[in-house]
PDB file of C-alpha atoms in Angstrom:
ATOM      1  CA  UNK H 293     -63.169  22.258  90.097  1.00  0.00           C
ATOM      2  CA  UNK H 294     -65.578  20.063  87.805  1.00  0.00           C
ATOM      3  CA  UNK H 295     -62.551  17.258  87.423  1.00  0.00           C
ATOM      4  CA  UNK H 296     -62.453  16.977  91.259  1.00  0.00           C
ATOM      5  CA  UNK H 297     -65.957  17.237  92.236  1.00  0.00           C
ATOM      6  CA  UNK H 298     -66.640  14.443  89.791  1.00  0.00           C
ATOM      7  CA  UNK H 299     -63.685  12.912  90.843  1.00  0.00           C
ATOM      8  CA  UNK H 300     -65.308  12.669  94.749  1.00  0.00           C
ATOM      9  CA  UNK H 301     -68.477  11.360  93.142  1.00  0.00           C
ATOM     10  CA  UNK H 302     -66.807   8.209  92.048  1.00  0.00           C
ATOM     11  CA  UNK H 303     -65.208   8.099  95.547  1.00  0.00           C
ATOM     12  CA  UNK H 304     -68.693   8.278  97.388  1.00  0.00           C
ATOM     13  CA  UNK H 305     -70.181   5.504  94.523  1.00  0.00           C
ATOM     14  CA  UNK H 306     -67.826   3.217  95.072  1.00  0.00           C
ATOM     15  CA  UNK H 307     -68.898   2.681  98.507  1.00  0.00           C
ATOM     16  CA  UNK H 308     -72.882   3.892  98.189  1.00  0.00           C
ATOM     17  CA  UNK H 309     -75.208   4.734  95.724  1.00  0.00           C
ATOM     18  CA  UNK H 310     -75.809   8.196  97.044  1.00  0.00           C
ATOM     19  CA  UNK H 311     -77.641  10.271  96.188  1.00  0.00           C
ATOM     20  CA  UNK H 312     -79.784   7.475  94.051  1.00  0.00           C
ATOM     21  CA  UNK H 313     -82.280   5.956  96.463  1.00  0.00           C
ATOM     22  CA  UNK H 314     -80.744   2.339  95.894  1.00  0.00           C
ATOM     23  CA  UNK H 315     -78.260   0.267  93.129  1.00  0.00           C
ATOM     24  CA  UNK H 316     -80.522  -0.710  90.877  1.00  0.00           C
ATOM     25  CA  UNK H 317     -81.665   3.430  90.476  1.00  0.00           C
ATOM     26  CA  UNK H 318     -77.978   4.059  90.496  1.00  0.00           C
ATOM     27  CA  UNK H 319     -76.787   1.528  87.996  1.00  0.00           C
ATOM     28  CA  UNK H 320     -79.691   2.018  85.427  1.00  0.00           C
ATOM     29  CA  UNK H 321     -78.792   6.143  85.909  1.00  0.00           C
ATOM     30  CA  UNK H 322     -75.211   6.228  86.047  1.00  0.00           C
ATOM     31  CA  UNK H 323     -73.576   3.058  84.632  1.00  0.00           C
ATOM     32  CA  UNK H 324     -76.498   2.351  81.758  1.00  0.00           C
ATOM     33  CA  UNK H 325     -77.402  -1.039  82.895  1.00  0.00           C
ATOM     34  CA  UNK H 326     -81.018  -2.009  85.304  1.00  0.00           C
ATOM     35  CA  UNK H 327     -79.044  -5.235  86.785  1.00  0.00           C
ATOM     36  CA  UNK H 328     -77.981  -3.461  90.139  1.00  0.00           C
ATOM     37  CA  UNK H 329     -74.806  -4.407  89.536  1.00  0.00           C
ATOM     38  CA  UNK H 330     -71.831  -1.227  90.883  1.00  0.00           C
ATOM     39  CA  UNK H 331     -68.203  -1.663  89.576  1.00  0.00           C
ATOM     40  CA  UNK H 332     -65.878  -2.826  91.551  1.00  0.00           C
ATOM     41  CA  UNK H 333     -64.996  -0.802  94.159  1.00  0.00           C
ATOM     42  CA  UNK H 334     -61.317  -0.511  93.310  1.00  0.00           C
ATOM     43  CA  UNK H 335     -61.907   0.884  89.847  1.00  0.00           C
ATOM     44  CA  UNK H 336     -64.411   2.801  91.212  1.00  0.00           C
ATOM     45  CA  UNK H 337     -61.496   4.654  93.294  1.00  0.00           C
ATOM     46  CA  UNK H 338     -58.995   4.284  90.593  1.00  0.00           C
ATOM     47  CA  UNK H 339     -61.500   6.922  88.270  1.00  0.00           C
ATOM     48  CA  UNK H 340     -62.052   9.213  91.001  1.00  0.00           C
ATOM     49  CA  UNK H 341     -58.153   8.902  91.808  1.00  0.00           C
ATOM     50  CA  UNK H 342     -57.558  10.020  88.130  1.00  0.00           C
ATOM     51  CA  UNK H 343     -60.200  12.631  87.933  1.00  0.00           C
ATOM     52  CA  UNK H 344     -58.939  14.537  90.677  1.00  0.00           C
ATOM     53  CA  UNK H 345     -55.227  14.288  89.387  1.00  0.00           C
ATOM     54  CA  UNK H 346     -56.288  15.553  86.167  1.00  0.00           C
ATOM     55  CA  UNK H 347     -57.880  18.756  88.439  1.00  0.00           C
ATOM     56  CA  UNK H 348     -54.728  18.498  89.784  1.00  0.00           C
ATOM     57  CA  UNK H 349     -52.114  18.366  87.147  1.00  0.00           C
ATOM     58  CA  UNK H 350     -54.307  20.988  85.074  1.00  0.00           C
ATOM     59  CA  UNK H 351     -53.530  23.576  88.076  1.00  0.00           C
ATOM     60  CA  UNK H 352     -49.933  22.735  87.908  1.00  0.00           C
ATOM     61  CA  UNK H 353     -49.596  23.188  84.235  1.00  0.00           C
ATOM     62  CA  UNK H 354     -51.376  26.558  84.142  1.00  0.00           C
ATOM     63  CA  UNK H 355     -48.811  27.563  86.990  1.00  0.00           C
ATOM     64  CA  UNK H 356     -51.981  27.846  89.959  1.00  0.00           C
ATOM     65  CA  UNK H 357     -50.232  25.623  92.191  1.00  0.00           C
ATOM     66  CA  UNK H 358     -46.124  24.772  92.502  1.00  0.00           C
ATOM     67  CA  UNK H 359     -45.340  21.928  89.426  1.00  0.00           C
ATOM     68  CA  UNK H 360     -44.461  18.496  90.512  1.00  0.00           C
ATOM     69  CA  UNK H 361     -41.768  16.813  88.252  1.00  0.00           C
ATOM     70  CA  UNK H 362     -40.549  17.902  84.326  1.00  0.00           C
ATOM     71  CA  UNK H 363     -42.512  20.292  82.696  1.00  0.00           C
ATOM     72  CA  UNK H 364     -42.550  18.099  79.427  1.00  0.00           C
ATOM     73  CA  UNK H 365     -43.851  15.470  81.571  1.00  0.00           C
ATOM     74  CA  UNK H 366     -46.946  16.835  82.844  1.00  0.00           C
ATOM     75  CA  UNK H 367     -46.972  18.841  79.360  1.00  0.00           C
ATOM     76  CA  UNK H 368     -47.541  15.202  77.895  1.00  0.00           C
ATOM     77  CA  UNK H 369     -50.186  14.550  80.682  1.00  0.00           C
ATOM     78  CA  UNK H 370     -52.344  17.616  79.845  1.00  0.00           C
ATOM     79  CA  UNK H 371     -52.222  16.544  76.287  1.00  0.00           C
ATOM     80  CA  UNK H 372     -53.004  12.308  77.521  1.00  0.00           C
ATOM     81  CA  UNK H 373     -55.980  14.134  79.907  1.00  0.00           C
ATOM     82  CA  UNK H 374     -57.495  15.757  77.103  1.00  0.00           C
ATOM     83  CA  UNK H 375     -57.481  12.812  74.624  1.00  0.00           C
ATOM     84  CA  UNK H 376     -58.913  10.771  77.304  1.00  0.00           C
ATOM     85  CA  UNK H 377     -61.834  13.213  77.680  1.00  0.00           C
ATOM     86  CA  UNK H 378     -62.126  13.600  74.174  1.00  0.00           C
ATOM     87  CA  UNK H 379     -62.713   9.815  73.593  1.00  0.00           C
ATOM     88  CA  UNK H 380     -65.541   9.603  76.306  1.00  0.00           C
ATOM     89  CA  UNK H 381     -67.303  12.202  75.366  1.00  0.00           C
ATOM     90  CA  UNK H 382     -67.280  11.387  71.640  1.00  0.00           C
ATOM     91  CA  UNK H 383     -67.257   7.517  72.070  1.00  0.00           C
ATOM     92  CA  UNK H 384     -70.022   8.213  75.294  1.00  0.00           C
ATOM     93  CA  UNK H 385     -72.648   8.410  72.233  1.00  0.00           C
ATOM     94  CA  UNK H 386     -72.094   4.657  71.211  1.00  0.00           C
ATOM     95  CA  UNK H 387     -72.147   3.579  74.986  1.00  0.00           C
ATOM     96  CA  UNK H 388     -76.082   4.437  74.593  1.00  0.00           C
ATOM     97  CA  UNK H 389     -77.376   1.423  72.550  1.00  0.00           C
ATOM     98  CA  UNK H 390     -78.920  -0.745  74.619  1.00  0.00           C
ATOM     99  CA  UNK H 391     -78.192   1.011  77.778  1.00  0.00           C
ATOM    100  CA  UNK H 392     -80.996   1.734  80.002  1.00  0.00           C
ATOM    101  CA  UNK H 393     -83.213   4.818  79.154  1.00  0.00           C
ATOM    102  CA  UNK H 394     -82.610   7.135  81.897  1.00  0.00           C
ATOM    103  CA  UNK H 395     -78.614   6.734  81.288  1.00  0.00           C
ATOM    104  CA  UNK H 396     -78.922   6.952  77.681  1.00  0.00           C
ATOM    105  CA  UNK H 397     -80.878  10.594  77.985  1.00  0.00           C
ATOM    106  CA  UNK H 398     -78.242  11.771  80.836  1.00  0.00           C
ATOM    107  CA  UNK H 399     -75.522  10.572  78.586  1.00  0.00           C
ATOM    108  CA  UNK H 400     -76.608  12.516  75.623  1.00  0.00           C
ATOM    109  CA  UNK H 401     -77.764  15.825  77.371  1.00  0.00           C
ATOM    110  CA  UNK H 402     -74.947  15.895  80.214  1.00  0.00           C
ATOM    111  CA  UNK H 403     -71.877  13.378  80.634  1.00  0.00           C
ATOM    112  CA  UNK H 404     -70.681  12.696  77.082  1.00  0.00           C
ATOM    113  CA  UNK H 405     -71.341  17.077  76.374  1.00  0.00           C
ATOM    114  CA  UNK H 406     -69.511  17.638  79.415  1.00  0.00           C
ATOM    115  CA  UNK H 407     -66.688  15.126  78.497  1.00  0.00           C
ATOM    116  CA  UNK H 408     -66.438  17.120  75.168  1.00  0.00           C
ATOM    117  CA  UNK H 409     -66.174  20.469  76.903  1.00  0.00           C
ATOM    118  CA  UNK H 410     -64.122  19.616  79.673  1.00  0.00           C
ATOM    119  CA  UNK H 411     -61.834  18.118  77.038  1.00  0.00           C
ATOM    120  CA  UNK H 412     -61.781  21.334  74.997  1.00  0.00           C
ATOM    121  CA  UNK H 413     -61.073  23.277  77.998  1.00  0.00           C
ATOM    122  CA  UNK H 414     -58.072  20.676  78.994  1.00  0.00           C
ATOM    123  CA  UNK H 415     -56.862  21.416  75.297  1.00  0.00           C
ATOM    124  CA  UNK H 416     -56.636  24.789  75.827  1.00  0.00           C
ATOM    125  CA  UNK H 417     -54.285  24.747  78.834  1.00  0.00           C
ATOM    126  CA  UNK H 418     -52.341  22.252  77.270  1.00  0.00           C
ATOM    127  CA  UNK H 419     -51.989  24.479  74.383  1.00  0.00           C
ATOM    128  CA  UNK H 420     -51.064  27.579  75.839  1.00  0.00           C
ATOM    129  CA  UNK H 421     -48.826  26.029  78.315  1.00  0.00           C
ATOM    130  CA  UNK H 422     -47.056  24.879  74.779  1.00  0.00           C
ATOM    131  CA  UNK H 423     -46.297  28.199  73.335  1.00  0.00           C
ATOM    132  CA  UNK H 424     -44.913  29.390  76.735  1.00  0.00           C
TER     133      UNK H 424
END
């Protein structure tokens, strides 16, 4: 539920700044910088595109909804998902030096935490879907 709400954020930023009042608000908030500058619109898609397959592909490994493709395969996915979350929220902490100040204190009270606990929660399911 997080994965893909998230997932439809990046979706809606890619083509406005909602629900920031312009791009410079949204860019020093969200991406760390004051410039005004978004990413590019196709990477912008491309993260919600994987944030809602992760939702996804964590409902199909803990059997919610009917599996696409090998079991090892999205087995191996789980496990990619959570190293992937893993590494933002523990390398979100270095992404704060000279970022602006509003994205550094979001980043350190909500994204890179979340990151870490969505992560341990994606390690979970990828563990127990191990030992079945």
């Amino acid at each position: 539920m997080v994965l893909t709400a998230i997932g439809l954020l990046h979706f809606i930023w890619a083509f406005s700044p909602w629900p920031f009042r312009d791009a410079v608000t949204f860019t020093k908030t969200i991406g760390g910088s004051d410039d005004g500058v978004r990413p590019p619109t196709a990477s912008t898609l491309l993260v919600g595109l994987a944030l809602v397959g992760g939702a996804v592909l964590t409902l199909m490994v803990n059997e919610s909804v009917p599996g696409i493709g090998p079991d090892w395969l999205r087995l191996v996915g789980m496990y990619a998902l959570t190293v992937v979350l893993l590494t933002r929220g523990l390398g979100g902490y270095f992404m704060n030096s000279g970022a602006a100040a509003e994205f550094q204190r979001l980043n350190t009270f909500v994204y890179s935490p979340l990151c870490l606990a969505l992560a341990a929660l994606s390690g979970i399911v990828a563990v127990a879907a191990s030992r079945r």
